[in-house]
Coordinates of C-alpha atoms and ligand atoms in Angstrom, one line a residue:
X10 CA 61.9 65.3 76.0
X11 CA 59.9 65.4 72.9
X12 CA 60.1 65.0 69.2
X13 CA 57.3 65.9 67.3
X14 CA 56.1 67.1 63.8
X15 CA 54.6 69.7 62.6
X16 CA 52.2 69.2 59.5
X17 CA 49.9 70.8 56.9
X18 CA 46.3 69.5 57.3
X19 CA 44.9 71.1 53.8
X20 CA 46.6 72.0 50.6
X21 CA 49.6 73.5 51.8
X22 CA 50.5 77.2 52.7
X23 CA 49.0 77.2 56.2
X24 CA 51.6 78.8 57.7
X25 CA 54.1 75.9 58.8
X26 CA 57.1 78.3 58.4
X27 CA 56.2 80.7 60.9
X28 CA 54.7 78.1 63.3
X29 CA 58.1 76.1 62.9
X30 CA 60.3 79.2 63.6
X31 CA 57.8 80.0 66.8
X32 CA 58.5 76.3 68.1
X33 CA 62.3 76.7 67.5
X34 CA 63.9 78.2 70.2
X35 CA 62.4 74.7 72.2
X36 CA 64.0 72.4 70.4
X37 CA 67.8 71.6 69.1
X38 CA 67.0 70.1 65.6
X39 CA 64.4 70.9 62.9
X40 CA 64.5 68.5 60.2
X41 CA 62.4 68.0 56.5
X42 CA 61.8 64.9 55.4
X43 CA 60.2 65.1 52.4
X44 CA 59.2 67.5 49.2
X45 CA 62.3 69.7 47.7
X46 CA 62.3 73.2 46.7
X47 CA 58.7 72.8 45.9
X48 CA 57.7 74.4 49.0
X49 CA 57.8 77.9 50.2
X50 CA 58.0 78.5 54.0
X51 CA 57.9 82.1 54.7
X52 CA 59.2 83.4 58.1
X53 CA 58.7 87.5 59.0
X54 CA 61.4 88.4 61.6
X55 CA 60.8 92.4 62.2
X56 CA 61.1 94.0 59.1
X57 CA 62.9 91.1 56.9
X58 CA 60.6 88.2 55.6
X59 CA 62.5 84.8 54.9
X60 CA 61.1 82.4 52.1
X61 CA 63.1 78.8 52.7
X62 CA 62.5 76.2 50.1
X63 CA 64.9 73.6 51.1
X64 CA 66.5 74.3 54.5
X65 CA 64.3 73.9 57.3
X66 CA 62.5 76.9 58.8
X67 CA 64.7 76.6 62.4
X68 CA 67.8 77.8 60.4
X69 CA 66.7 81.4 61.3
X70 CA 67.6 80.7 64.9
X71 CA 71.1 80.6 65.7
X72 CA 72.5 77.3 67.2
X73 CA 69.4 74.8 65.9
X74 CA 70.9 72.1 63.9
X75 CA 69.0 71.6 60.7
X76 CA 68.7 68.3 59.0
X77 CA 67.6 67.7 55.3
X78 CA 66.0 64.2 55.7
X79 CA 66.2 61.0 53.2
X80 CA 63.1 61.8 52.2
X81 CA 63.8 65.3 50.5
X82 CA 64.2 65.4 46.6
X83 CA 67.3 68.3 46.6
X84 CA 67.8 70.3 43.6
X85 CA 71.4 70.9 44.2
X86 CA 71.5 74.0 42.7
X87 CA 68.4 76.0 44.1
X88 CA 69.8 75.3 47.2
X89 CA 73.3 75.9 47.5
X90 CA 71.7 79.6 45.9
X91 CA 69.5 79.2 48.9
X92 CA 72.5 79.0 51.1
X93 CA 74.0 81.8 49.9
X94 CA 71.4 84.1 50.3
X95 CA 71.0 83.1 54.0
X96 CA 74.4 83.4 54.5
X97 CA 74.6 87.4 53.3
X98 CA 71.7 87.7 55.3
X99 CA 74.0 86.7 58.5
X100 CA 72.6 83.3 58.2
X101 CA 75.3 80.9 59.8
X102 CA 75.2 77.7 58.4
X103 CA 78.4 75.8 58.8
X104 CA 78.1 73.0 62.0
X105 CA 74.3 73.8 61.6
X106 CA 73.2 72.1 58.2
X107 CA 73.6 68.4 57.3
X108 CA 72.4 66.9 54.6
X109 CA 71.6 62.9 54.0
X110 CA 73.4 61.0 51.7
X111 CA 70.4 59.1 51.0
X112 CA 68.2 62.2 49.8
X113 CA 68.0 62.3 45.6
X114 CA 68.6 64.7 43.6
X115 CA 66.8 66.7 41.2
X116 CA 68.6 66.7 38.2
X117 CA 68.0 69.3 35.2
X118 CA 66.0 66.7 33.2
X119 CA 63.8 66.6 36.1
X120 CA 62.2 69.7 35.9
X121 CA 62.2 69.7 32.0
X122 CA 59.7 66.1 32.0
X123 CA 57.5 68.0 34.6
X124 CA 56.8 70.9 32.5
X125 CA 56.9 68.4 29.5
X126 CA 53.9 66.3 31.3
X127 CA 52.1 69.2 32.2
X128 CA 52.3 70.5 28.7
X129 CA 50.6 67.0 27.1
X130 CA 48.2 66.4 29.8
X131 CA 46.1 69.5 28.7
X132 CA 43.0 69.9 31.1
X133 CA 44.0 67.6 33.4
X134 CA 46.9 69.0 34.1
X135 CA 48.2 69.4 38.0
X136 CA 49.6 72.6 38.1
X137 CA 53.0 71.7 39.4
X138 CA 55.6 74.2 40.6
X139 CA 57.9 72.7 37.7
X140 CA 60.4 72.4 40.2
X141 CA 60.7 68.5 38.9
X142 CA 60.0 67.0 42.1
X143 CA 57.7 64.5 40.7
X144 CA 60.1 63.2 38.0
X145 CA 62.6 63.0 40.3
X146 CA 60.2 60.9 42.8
X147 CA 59.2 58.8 39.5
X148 CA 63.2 57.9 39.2
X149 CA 63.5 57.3 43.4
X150 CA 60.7 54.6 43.0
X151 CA 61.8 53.5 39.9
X152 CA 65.4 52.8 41.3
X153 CA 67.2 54.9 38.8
X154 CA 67.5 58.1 40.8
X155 CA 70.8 59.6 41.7
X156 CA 71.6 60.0 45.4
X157 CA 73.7 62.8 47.4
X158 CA 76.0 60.3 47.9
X159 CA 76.3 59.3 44.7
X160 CA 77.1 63.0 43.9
X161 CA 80.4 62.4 46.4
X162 CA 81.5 59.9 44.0
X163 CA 82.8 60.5 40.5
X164 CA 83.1 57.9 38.3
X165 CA 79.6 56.4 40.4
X166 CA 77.8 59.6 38.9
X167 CA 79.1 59.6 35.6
X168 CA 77.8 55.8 35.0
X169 CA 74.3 57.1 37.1
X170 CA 74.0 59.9 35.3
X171 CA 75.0 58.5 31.6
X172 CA 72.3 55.8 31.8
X173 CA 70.0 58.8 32.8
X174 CA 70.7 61.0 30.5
X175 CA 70.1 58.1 27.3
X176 CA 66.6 56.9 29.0
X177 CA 65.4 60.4 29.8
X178 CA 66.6 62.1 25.8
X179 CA 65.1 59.7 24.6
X180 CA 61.8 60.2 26.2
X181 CA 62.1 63.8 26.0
X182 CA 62.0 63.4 22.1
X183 CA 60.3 60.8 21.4
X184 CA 57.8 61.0 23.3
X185 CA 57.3 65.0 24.4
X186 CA 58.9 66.5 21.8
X187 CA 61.4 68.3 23.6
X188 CA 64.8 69.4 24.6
X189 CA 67.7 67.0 25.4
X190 CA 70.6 67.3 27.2
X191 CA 74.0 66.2 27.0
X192 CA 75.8 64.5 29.7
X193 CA 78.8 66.4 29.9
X194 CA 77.4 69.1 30.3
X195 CA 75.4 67.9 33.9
X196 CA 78.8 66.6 34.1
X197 CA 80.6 69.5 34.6
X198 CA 77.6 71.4 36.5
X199 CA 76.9 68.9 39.0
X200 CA 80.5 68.0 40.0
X201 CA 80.7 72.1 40.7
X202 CA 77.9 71.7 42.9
X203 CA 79.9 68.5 44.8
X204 CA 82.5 70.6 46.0
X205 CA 79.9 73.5 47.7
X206 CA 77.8 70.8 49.6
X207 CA 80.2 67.8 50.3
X208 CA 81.4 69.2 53.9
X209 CA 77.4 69.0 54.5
X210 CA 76.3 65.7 53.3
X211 CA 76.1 63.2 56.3
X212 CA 75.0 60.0 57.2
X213 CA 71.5 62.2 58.9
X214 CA 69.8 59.2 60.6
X215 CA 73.0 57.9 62.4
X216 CA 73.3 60.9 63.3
X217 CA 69.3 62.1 64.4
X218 CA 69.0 59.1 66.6
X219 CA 72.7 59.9 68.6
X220 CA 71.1 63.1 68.8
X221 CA 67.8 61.6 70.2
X222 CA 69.7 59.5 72.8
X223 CA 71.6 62.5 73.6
X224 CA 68.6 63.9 74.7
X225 CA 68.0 66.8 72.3
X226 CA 64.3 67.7 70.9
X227 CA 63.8 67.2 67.8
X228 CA 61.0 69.0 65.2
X229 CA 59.9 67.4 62.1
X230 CA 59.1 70.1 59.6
X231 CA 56.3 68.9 57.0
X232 CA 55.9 70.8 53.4
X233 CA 53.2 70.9 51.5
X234 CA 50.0 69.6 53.3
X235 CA 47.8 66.4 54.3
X236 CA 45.5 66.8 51.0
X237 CA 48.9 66.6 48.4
X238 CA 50.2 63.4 50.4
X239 CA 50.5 60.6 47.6
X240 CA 48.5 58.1 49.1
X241 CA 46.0 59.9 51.1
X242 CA 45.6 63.4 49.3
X243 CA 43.2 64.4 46.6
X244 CA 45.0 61.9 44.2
X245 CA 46.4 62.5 41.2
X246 CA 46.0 66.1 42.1
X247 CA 48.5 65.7 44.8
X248 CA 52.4 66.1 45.0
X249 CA 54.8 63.2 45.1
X250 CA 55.5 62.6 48.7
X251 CA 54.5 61.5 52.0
X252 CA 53.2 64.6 53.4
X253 CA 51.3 63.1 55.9
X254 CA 53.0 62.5 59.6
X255 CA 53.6 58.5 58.7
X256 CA 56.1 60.6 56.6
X257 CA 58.1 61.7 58.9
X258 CA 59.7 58.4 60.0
X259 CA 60.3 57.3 56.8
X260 CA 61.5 60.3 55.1
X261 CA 64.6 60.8 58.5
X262 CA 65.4 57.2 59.3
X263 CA 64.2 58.1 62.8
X264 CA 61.3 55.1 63.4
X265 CA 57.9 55.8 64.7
X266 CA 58.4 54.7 68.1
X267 CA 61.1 57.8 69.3
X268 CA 58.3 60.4 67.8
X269 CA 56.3 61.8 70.7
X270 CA 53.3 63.8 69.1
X271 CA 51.6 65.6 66.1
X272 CA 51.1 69.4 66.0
X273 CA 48.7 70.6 62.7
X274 CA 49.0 73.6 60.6
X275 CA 45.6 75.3 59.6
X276 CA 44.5 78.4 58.0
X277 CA 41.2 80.1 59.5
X278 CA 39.9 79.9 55.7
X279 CA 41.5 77.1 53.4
X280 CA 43.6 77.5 49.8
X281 CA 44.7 75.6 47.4
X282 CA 47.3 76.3 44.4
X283 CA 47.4 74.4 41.8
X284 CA 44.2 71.8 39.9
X285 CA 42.1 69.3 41.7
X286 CA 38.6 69.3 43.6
X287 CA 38.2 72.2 46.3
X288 CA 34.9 71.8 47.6
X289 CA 34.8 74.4 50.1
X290 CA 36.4 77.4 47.7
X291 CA 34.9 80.6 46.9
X292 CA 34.2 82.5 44.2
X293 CA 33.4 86.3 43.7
X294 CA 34.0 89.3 45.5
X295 CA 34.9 87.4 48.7
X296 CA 37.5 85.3 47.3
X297 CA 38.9 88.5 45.8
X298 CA 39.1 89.9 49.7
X299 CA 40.3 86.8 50.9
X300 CA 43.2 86.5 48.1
X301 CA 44.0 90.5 48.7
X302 CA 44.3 90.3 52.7
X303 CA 45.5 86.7 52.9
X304 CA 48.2 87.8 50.3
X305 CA 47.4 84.4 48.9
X306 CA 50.2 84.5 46.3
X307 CA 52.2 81.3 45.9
X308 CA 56.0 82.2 47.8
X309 CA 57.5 79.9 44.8
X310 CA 55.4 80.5 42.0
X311 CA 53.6 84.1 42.5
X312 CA 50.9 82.4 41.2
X313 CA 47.3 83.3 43.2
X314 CA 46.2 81.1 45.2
X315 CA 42.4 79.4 45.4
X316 CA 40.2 80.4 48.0
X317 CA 37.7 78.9 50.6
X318 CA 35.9 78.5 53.6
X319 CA 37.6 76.4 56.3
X320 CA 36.6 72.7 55.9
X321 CA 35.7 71.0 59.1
X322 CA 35.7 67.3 56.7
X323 CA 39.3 68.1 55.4
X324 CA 40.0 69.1 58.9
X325 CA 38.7 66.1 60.8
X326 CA 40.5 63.8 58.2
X327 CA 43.7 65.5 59.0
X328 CA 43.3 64.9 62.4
X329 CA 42.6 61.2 61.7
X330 CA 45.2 60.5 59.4
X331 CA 48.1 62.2 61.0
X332 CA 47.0 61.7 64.6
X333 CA 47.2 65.0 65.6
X334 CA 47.2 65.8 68.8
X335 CA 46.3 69.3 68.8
X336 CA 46.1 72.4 66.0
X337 CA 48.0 75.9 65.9
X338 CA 45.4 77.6 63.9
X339 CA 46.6 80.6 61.6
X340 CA 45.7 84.3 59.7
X341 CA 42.5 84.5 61.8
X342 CA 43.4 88.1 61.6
X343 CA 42.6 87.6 57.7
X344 CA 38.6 87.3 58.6
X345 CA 38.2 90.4 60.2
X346 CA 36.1 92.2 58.3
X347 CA 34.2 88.9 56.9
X348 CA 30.2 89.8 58.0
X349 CA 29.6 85.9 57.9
X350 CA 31.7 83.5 58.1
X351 CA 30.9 80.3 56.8
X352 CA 32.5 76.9 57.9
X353 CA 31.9 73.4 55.9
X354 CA 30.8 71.1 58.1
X355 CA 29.4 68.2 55.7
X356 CA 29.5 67.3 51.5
X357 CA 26.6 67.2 50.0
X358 CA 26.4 63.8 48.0
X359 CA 23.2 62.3 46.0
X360 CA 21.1 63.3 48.8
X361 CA 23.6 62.0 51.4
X362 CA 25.3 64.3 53.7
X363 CA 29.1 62.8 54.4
X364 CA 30.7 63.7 57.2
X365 CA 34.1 61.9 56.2
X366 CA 36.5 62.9 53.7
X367 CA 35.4 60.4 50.7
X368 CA 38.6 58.6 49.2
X369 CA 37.0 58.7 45.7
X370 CA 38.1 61.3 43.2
X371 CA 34.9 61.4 41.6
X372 CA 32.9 61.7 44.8
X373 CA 35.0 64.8 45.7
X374 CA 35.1 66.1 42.3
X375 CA 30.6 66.0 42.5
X376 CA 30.4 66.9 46.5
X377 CA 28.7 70.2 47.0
X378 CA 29.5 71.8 50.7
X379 CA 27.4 72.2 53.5
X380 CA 27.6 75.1 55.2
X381 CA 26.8 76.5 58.5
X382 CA 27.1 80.3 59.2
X383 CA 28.7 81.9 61.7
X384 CA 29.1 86.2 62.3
X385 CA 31.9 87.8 61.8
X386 CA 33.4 89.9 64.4
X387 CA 34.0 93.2 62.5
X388 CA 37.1 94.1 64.8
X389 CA 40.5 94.0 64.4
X390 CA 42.3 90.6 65.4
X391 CA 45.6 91.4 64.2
X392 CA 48.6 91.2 66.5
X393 CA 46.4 90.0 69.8
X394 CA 48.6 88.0 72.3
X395 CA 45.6 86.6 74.5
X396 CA 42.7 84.6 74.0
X397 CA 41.1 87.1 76.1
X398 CA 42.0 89.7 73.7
X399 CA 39.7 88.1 70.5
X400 CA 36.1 89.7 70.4
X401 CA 33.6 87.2 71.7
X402 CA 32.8 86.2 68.3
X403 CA 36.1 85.6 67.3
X404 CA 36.1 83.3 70.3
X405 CA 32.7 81.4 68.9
X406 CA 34.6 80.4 65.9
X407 CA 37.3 79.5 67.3
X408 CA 35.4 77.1 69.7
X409 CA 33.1 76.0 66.9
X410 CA 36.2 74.6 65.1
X411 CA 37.6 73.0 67.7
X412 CA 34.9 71.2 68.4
X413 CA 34.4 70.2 64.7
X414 CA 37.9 69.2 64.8
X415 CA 38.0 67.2 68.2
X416 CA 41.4 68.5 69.4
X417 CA 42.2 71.3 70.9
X418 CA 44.3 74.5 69.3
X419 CA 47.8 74.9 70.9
X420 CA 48.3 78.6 68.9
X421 CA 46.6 81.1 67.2
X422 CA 48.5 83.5 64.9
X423 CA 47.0 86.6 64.0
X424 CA 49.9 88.1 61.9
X425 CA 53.0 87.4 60.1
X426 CA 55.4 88.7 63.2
X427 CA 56.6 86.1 65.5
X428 CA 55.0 87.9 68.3
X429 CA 51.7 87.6 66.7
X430 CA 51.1 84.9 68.3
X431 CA 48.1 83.5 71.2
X432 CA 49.2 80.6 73.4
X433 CA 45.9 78.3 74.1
X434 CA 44.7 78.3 77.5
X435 CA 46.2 74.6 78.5
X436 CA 48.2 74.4 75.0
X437 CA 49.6 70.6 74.4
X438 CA 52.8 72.5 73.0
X439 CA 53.3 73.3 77.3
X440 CA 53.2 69.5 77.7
X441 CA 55.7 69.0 75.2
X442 CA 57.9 72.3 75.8
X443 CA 57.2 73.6 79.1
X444 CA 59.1 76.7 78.3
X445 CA 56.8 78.0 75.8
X446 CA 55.0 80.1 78.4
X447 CA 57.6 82.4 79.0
X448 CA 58.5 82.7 75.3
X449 CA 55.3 83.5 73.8
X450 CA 53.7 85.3 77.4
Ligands
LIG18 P1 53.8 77.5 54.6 O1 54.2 77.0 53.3 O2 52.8 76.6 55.3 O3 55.0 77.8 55.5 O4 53.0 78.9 54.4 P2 53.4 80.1 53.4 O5 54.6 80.8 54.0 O6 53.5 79.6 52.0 O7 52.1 81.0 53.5 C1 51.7 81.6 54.7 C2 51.8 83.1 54.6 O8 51.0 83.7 55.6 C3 53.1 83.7 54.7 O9 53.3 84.8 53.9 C4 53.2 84.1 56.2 O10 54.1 85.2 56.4 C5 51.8 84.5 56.4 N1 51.2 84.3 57.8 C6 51.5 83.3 58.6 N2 50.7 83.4 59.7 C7 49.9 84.5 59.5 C8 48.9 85.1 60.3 O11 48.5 84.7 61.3 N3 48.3 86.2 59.7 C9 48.7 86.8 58.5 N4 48.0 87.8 58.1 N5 49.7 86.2 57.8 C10 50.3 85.1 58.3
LIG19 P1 54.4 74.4 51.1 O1 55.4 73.5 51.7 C1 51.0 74.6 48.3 C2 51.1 71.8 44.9 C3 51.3 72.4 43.5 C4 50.5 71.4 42.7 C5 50.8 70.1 43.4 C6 52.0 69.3 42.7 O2 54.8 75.8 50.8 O3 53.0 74.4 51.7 P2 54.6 69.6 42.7 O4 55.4 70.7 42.1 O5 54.8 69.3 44.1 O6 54.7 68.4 41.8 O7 53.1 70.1 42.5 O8 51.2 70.4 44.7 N1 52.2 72.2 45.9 C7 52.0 73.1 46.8 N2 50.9 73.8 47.2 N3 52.1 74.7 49.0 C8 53.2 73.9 48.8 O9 54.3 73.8 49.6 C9 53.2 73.1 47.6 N4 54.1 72.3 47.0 C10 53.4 71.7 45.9 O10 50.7 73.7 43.4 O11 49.1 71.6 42.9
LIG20 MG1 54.2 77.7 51.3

């Protein structure tokens, strides 16, 4: 039996989605427990290529129960368009989805204050998705938010949302110069959206910890990544939640003590959407290879993503803060025709070299890498199934970043295809799921 989570250990995008759907078949419950339609997790099965937002990544396998935690902001209406698209895809749902009736809402205001605060905050601006997941995080911590639950309940949501809807016009006007919006209007909208997702909403930790002492396997699906968690990521260029593994408990109801181990999500390289410091991140010609081969375009936003070299500090720091207990490395395949390769092993600070991820902004902001320079392999990576299928060099770097990192890797992925995928010689995943050898051999 194990229950364990699967988390981002840079800025996000490292390829959680397809590690998540690889892991699936060995488990009977994938659940998120925090972010919202924020994320993009993008599964390739053959020739189709799934981008989920909301719904965990295990929906693509028949029969895996899919929870969306507490800790989830849900904008009711990207997903039940979410739903609907997986479900003309063949996409069964029904007796596989539940929803919490804890997890808030986004609410239209929501993403009309994000874009609102982006707009005043000028160069210091985040570069949010404008999916109002922050706002709607604000009203969670301010107490004001509006629950699933809530949703369920008429004249509960009217009174919610009509002591909303005065606070937030007013703010909208006042003080961003914006549009308002009228409460019937929500009203109408969001009482349309009760009757699609009420058969779903469900009391989710009850019903994860049954599961648990039923024996199933459970795998915690992280969005975003270590450096956007609220309290440990490159603050305030972060998003709103607990990406970080501590996350996972809080954002399911399922405590700390039932969760059996920690699996990170890297890229080879490192990116970053978005503002905020990025010491490791390229410029040039190389970034332009990196962005074209990666296809480092955000899966929500389309907008291009930043590049870099991978950072061992951000990696170690990962490691540390989420306990991981091993790392499926991804789009190694993506360096292939890299000459050098460099890794960043230490910053650079007023004549100090730091080998620990600094928690102040300003010493992160001024931190100038150090690198140390690795060749490239100049061979073709992509689609190898065995260790002993990488060219020797590829093999250096792999070792060299493991032992920067201090745990060992689990998975390599050197494609987008399921089967694009290297089981580690002695991978901790065989420890937790014994029958990943036959699936992935
Ligand atoms: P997530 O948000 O962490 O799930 O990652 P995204 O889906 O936003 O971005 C990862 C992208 O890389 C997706 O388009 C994946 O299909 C793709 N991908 C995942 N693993 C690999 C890999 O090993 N090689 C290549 N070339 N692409 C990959
Ligand atoms: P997945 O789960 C990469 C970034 C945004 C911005 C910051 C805050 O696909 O890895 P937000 O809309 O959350 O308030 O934006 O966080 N961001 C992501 N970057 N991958 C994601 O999700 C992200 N979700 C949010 O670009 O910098
Ligand atoms: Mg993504």
């Amino acid at each position: 039996m194990a229950n364990i989570v699967v988390v981002g250990t840079q800025w996000g995008d490292e390829g959680k989605g397809k590690v998540v759907d690889v892991i699936t078949p060995h488990v009977d419950v994938v659940v998120r427990y925090q972010g919202g339609n924020n994320a993009g997790h993008t599964v390739v099965v053959g020739r189709e290529k799934y981008v989920l937002q909301s719904i965990p990544s295990g929906i693509l396998h028949r029969g895996c129960r899919c929870v969306v935690g507490c800790g989830v902001v849900v904008d009711p209406g990207s997903l039940i368009e979410e739903m609907e698209s997986l479900v003309q895809r063949g996409v069964t749902l029904d007796g596989n989805l539940f929803i919490s009736k804890n997890a808030h809402l986004i609410m239209p205001y929501h993403p009309a204050l994000d874009r609102a605060s982006e707009a005043k905050l000028g160069k210091r601006r985040i570069g949010t998705t404008g999916k109002g997941v922050g706002p709607a995080y604000v009203d969670k911590a301010a107490r004001v938010g509006i629950r699933m639950a809530d949703l369920l309940n008429e004249p509960l949501f009217r009174e919610k949302l009509e002591l909303n809807v005065a606070q937030k016009n007013r703010l909208l006007r006042e003080i961003y110069d914006a549009q308002t919006f009228t409460v019937e209007e929500i009203l109408n909208q969001y009482l349309r959206y009760a009757g699609w997702l009420a058969p779903y909403v469900t009391d989710t930790a009850l019903l994860l910890t049954r599961w648990i002492d039923s024996g199933y396997k459970v795998l915690f699906e992280g969005a975003q990544g270590t450096m956007l968690d609220v309290d440990h990521g490159t603050y305030p260029y972060i998003t709103s939640s607990s990406t970080t593994a501590g996350g996972a408990a809080t954002g399911t109801g399922v405590p700390p003590t039932r969760i059996h181990g920690v699996l990170g999500v890297s890229k080879a390289y490192t990116t970053r959407v978005g503002g905020g410091p990025f010491p490791s991140e390229m410029s040039g010609a190389i970034a332009e290879h990196i962005r074209a081969r990666g296809n480092e375009y955000g899966a929500v936003t389309g907008r291009p993503r930043r590049c870099g070299w991978f950072d061992a500090v951000v990696g170690r720091y990962a490691v540390r803060i989420n306990g991981l207990d091993t790392v499926a490395l991804t789009k190694l395949d993506v360096l292939d025709q890299c000459e050098t390769i460099k890794v960043c092993t230490g910053y650079r600070y007023r004549g100090e070299i730091l080998t620990d991820f600094p928690e102040d902004e300003t010493v992160v902001g001024e931190a100038e890498p150090a690198y140390e320079e690795l060749e490239g392999w100049g061979a073709s990576t992509r689609g190898a199934k065995n260790e002993a299928d990488l060219p020797a060099k590829a093999r250096r770097y792999l070792e060299r970043l493991e032992e920067l990192l201090g745990v060992p890797f689990c998975l390599i992925s050197t494609g987008a295809q399921r089967d694009e995928t290297i089981l580690c010689e002695d991978s901790p995943l065989l420890r937790w799921f014994p029958s990943v050898r036959s699936s992935l051999l």
